[in-house]
Each structure stands twice: as structure tokens, then as C-alpha cells.
Coordinates of C-alpha atoms and ligand atoms in Angstrom, one line a residue:
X658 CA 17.7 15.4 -11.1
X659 CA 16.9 13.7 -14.8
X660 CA 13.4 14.1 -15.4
X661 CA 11.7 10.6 -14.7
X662 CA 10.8 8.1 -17.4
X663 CA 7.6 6.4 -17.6
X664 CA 5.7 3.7 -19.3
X665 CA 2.6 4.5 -20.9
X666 CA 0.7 1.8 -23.1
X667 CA 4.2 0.5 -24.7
X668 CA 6.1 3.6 -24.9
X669 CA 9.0 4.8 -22.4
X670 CA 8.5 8.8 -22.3
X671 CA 9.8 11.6 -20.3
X672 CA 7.2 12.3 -17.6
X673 CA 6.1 15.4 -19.1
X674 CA 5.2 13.8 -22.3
X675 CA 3.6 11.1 -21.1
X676 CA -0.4 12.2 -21.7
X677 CA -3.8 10.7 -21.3
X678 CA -6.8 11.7 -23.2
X679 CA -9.8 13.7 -20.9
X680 CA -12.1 10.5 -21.8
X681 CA -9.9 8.4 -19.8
X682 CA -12.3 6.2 -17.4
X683 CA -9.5 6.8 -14.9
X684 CA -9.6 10.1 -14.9
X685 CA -13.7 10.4 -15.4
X686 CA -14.6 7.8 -13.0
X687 CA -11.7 6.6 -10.8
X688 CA -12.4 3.6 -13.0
X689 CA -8.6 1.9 -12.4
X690 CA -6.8 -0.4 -10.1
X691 CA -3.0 0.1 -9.0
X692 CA 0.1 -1.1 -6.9
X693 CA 2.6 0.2 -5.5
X694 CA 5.9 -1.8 -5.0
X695 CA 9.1 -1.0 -3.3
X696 CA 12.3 -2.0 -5.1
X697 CA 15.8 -2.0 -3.2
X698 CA 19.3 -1.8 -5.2
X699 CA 17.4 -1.9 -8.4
X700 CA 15.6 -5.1 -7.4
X701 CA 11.5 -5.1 -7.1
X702 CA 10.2 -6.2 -3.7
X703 CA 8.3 -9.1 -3.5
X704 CA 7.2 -8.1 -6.9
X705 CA 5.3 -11.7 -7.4
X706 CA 2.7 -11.1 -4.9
X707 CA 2.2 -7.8 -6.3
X708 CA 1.2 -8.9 -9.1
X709 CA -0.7 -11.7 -7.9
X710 CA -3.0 -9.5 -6.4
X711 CA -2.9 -6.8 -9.8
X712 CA -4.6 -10.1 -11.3
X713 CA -6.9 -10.2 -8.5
X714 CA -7.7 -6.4 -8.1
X715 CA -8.6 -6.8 -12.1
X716 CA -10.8 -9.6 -11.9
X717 CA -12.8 -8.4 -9.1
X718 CA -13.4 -5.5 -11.2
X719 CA -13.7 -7.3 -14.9
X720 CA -11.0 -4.8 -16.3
X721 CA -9.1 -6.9 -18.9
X722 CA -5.1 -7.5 -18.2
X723 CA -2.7 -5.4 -20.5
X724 CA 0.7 -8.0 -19.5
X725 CA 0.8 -11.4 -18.7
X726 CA 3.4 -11.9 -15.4
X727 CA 6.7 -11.9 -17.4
X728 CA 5.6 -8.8 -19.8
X729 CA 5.1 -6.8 -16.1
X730 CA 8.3 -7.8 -15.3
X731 CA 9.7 -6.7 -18.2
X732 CA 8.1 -3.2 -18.0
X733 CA 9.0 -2.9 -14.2
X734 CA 12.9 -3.7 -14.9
X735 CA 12.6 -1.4 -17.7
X736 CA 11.0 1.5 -16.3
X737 CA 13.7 1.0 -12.5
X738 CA 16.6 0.4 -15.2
X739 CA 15.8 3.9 -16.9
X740 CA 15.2 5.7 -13.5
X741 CA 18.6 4.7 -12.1
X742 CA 18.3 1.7 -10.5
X743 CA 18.6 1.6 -6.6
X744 CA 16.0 2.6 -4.4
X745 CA 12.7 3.6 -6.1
X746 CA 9.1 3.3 -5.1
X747 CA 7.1 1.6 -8.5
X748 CA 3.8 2.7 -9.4
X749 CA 1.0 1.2 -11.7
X750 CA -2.0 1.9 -12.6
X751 CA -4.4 0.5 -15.0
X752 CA -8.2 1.9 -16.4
X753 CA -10.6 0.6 -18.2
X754 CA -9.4 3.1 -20.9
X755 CA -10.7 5.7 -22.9
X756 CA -14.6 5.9 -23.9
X757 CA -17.4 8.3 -24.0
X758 CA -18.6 8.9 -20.9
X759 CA -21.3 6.3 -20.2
X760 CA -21.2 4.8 -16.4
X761 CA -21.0 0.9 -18.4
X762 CA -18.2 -0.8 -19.3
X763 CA -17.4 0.4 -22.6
X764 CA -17.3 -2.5 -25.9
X765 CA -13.6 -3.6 -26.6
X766 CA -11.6 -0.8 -25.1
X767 CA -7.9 -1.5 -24.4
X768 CA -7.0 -0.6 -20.9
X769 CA -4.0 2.4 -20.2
X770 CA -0.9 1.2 -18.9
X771 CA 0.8 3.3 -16.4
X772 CA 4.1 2.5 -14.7
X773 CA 6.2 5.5 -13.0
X774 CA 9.0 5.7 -9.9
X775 CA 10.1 8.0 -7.8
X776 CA 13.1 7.8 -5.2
X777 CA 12.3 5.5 -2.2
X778 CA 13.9 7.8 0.9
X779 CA 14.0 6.1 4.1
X780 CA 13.0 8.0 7.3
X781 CA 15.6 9.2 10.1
X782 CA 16.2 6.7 12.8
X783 CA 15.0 9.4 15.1
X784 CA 11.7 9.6 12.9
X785 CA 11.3 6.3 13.4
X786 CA 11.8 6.2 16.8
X787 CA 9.7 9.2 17.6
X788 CA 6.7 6.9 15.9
X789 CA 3.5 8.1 13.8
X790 CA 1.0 10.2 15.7
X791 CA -2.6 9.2 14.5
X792 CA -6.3 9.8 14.9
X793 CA -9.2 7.3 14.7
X794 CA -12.3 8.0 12.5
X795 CA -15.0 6.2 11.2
X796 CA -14.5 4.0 8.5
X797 CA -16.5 5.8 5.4
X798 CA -15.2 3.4 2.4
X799 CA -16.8 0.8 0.1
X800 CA -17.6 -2.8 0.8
X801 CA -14.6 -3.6 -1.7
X802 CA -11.5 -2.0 -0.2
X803 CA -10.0 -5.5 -0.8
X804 CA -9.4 -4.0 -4.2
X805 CA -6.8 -1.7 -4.7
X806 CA -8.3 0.6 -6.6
X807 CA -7.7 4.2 -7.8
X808 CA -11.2 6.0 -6.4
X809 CA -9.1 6.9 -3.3
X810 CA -11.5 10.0 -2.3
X811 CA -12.2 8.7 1.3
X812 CA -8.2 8.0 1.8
X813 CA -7.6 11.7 0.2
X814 CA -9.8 13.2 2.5
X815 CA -9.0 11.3 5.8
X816 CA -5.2 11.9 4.9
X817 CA -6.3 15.9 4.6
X818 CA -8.0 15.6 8.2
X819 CA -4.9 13.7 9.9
X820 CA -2.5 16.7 8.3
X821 CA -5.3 19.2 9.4
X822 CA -5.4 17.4 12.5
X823 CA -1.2 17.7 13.1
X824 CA -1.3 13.6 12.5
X825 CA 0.3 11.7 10.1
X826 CA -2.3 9.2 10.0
X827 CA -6.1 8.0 10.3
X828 CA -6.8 4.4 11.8
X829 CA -10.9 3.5 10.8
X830 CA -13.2 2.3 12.5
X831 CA -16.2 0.1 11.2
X832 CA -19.0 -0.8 13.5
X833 CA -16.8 -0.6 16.8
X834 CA -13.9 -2.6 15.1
X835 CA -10.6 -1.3 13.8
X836 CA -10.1 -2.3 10.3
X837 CA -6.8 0.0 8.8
X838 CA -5.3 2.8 8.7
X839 CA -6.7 5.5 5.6
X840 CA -2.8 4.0 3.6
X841 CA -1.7 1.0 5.5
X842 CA -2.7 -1.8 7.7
X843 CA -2.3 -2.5 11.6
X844 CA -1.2 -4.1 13.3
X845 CA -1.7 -4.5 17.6
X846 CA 0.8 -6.4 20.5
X847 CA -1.4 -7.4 23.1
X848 CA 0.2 -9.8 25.6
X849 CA 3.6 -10.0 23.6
X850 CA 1.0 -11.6 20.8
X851 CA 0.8 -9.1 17.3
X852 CA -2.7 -8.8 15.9
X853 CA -4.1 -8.1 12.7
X854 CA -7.6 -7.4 11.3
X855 CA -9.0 -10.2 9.9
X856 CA -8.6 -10.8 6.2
X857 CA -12.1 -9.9 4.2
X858 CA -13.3 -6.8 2.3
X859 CA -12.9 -4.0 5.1
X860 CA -9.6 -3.8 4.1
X861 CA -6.5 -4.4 1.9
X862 CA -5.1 -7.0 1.6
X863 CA -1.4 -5.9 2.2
X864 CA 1.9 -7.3 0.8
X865 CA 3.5 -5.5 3.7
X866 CA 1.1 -7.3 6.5
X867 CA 2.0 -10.7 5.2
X868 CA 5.2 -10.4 4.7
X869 CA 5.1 -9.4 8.8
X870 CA 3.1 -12.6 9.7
X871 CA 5.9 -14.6 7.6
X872 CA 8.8 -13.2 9.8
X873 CA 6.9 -12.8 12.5
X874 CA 6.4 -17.1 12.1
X875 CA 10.1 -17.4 11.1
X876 CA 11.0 -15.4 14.2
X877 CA 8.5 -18.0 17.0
X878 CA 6.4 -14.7 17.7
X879 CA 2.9 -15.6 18.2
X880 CA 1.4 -13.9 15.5
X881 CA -2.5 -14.0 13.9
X882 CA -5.8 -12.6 12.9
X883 CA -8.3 -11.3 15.4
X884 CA -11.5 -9.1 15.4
X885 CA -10.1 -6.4 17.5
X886 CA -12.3 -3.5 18.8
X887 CA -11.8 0.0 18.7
X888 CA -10.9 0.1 22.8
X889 CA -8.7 -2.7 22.5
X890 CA -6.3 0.4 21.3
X891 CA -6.2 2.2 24.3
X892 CA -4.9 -0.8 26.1
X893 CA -2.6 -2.3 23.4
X894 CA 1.3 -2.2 24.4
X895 CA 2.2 -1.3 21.0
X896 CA 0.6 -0.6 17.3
X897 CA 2.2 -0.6 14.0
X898 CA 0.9 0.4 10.7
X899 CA 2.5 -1.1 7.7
X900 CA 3.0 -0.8 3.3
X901 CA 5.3 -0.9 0.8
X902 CA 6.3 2.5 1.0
X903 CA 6.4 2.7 4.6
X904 CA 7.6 -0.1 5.8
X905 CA 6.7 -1.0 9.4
X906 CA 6.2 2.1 11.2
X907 CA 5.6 1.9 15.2
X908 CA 2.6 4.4 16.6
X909 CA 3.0 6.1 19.6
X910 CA 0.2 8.3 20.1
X911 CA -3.6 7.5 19.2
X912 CA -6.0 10.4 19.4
X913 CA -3.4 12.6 21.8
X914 CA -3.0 9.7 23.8
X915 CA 0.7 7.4 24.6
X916 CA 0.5 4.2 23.2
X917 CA 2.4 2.3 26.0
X918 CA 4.8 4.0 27.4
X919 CA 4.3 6.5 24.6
X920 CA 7.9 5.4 22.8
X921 CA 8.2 2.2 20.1
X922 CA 8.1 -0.9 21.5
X923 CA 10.3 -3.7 21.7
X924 CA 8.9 -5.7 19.3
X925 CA 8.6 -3.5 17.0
X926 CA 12.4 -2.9 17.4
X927 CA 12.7 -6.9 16.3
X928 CA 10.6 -6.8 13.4
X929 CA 11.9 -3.7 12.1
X930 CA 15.4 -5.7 12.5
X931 CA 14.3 -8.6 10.6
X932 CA 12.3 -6.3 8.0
X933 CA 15.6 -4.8 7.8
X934 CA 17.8 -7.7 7.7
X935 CA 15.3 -8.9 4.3
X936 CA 16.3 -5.6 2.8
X937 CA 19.6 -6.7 3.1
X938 CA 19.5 -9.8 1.4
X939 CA 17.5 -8.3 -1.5
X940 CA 20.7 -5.5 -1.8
X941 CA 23.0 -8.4 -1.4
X942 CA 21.1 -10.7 -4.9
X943 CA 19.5 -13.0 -2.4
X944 CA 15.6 -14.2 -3.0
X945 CA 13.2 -12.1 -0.9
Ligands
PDD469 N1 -1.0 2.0 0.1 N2 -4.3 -0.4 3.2 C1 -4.4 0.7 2.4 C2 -5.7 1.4 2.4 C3 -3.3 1.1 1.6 O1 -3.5 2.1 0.7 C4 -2.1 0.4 1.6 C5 -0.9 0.8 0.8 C6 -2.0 -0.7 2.5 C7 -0.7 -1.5 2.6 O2 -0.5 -2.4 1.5 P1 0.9 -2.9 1.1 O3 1.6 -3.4 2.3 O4 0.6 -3.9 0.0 O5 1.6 -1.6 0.5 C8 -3.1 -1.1 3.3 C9 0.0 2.3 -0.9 C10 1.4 2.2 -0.5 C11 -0.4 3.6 -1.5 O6 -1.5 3.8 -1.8 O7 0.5 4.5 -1.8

């Protein structure tokens, strides 16, 4: 395979020449925000609300805004267009640049600019089918994990403990209530009705989760936000976790126990369908 190109502050580079200096704030503090978007036949996923919440992931942290909407664009084309087109998996990342170390925002830095791919692989059917096996843990994060940023340390080690643990993921648990999962949201069927954390700053806000409440509306499923306790998911018929990478992935076993009848569920089968059948139109040069 062609070594991937990236985009670093302007340039398009081979990966292994894309370098960034030691003082980095990224790489000292964890001081950056990022997204990660899917794109399908060359085309970028839902790439406005991406972006909408890049703005938002900036602001909440005062880091200043290399691109305006169109210039990301630009880049994001760019950088799919020089890795091949088709189906890619987008990554950017910004930090408050490149200072002496000094824990305050330093005086008129320019932020770095990072934008890289790499191949978006589907799973098997039959992975899909057999569902994601995960454990539940308290939630040890932030009071911010609305913001996407890069100080991922409690998702790195979480992840580590699932793989440890012979899971693939980690849902959290904050005060009795399920919030995520350690890399996507959740989602819960209870009486045919799918539920979803409330919205707030316990967790992400995920391009993946509202695009599942939008088909979910287009489809007549009842659909909406609820508080939902930790033992709601030993009685739930079905729970999903969802992102951009991973689509919507059906659970079947939470901390060595079925979920269900232990196999995905039904409506699962719709929404991945319908999940599916947006795929389709974004292949086919149709608005997603
Ligand atoms: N993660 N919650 C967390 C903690 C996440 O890290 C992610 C996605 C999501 C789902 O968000 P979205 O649907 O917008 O992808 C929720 C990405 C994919 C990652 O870190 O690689």
C-alpha cells in the first residue's frame, strides 16, 4: 500500500515526514481537540455536523480556529482525494500549538493542523451478528467529556481493561447511571422504545447517536432521551453502542451476561438497514 498522505499546517506530506516539534501543547499536555469522520465512495459523512461541533469543541476550550467551514472542506477533499478516494476513516486534530511549557495558554501561538485517513473496513456480517461483548465500569472522566478532546487517558485505559478483560468494550457508569461507552454512545430498547443518555457534559455528543434519533423519527420508532440506570441494563431487550467508525454495533453480552436472548435484536436489524440504506445514497451522489 502507498504510504498515506497527510495535512499538516498547510502542507500535504508523506506520513513519515509529517513531524511535530516536542513543545507541541498536544503532545505536552493533551492540549487539542479532534474528530473523526467517516467518508463513503470518497464522500465525507455528514461532514457539516462534524464540523459544527469542531467549532464547538474549540470554543469550549478557547483554542483559536485554523479554517473557516469551506477551508476544512477543502483540506478534507484534499487529503481523501490523495489517499484514494473510497472508503476512509478522516482524522483531525488541532492543539493549541507549540510553546514552552507553561500550563497557560501561551500569547499568539498558531494552532497545528492535523488531518490523516486510513481505510474504513467494514466488519463481517457474522461479526456483526455475533454483537460486541462489554464490561461496565465506573465512569472516571472529566466534567467536559462534551468536548472532544485529545486527553483520552481514561478511554486508553478502560479500552486496555475491556481487551484485558476479553471485551471489546467498556459502558460507564456515573453515580448509578449509564452515561457511554469508553468510544461510543448507547443506546437501550426497552418496550420496543430506544433510549439514549441524556444530552449534557457526561458525555459526547455523537454525530452517530443523532443521526440514529433522525432515522429512528423517519422510521415512526419511538425514540428519545432518558436517565437510564445502570440495572435498567440487565433488563433491556437490546443495546447498541454507536460512532463514526463503528457504525451501530448491537451488544449481546454485558458483564458475562446475554443481553436478551443473547443474539442482536430486531430492531437493531432495522436500523442497521436504514443506517445502511444512507450509505447507499451517499455511494450513489445523494445528500446524507
Ligand atoms: N469516538 N463517545 C465517545 C467517548 C467517543 O470517543 C465517540 C467516538 C463517540 C461517538 O461519537 P460519533 O458518533 O460522533 O463518532 C461517543 C471516535 C470515533 C474515536 O475516538 O475514534
Amino acid at each position: 500500500m502507498a504510504e498515506p498522505t497527510v495535512y499538516l499546517n498547510g502542507l500535504y506530506l508523506p506520513e513519515s515526514e509529517a513531524c511535530v516539534p516536542i513543545l507541541d501543547r498536544g503532545f505536552i499536555f493533551g492540549d487539542g481537540v479532534y474528530e473523526v469522520l467517516p467518508v463513503y465512495a470518497g464522500e465525507p459523512f455528514r461532514l457539516a455536523p462534524h464540523l459544527e461541533r469542531l467549532e464547538r469543541s474549540l470554543r469550549l476550550t478557547a483554542m483559536d480556529n485554523p479554517h473557516g467551514r469551506a477551508g476544512w472542506e477543502r483540506v478534507i477533499r484534499e487529503v481523501i482525494h490523495r489517499n484514494g478516494g473510497g472508503d476512509q476513516s478522516v482524522y483531525l486534530q488541532i492543539t493549541r500549538g507549540v510553546a514552552r511549557r507553561d500550563h497557560a495558554f501561551p500569547a499568539e501561538t498558531p494552532p497545528t493542523a492535523l488531518v490523516m485517513s486510513s481505510p474504513l473496513i467494514p466488519p463481517a456480517a457474522e461479526e456483526l451478528a455475533r454483537g460486541s461483548t462489554v464490561i461496565t465500569r465506573p465512569d472516571p472522566r472529566w466534567l467536559h467529556c462534551d468536548i472532544k478532546t485529545t486527553s483520552l487517558l481514561p478511554n486508553v485505559l478502560l479500552r486496555q481493561e475491556a481487551q484485558e478483560a476479553g471485551a471489546d468494550e467498556v459502558i460507564l457508569i456515573r453515580d448509578g447511571v449509564v452515561t457511554e461507552a469508553a468510544t461510543a454512545n448507547l443506546f437501550l430498547v426497552r418496550e420496543g422504545r430506544l433510549l439514549t443518555p441524556q444530552q449534557g457534559p457526561h458525555l459526547l455528543p455523537g454525530i452517530t447517536r443523532d443521526l440514529v434519533l433522525e432515522i429512528a423519527a423517519a422510521e415512526g420508532i419511538p425514540a428519545g432521551e432518558a436517565a437510564l440506570d445502570r440495572r435498567d441494563l440487565a433488563t433491556t431487550e437490546e443495546i447498541w453502542l454507536t460512532s463514526s467508525t463503528r457504525e451501530i454495533r448491537p451488544v449481546t453480552r454485558v458483564d458475562g451476561r446475554p443481553v436478551g436472548n443473547g443474539e442482536a435484536g430486531p430492531l437493531w436489524q432495522r436500523l442497521h438497514a436504514a443506517y445502511q440504506a444512507c450509505k447507499d445514497r451517499i455511494r450513489a451522489g445523494e445528500a446524507g
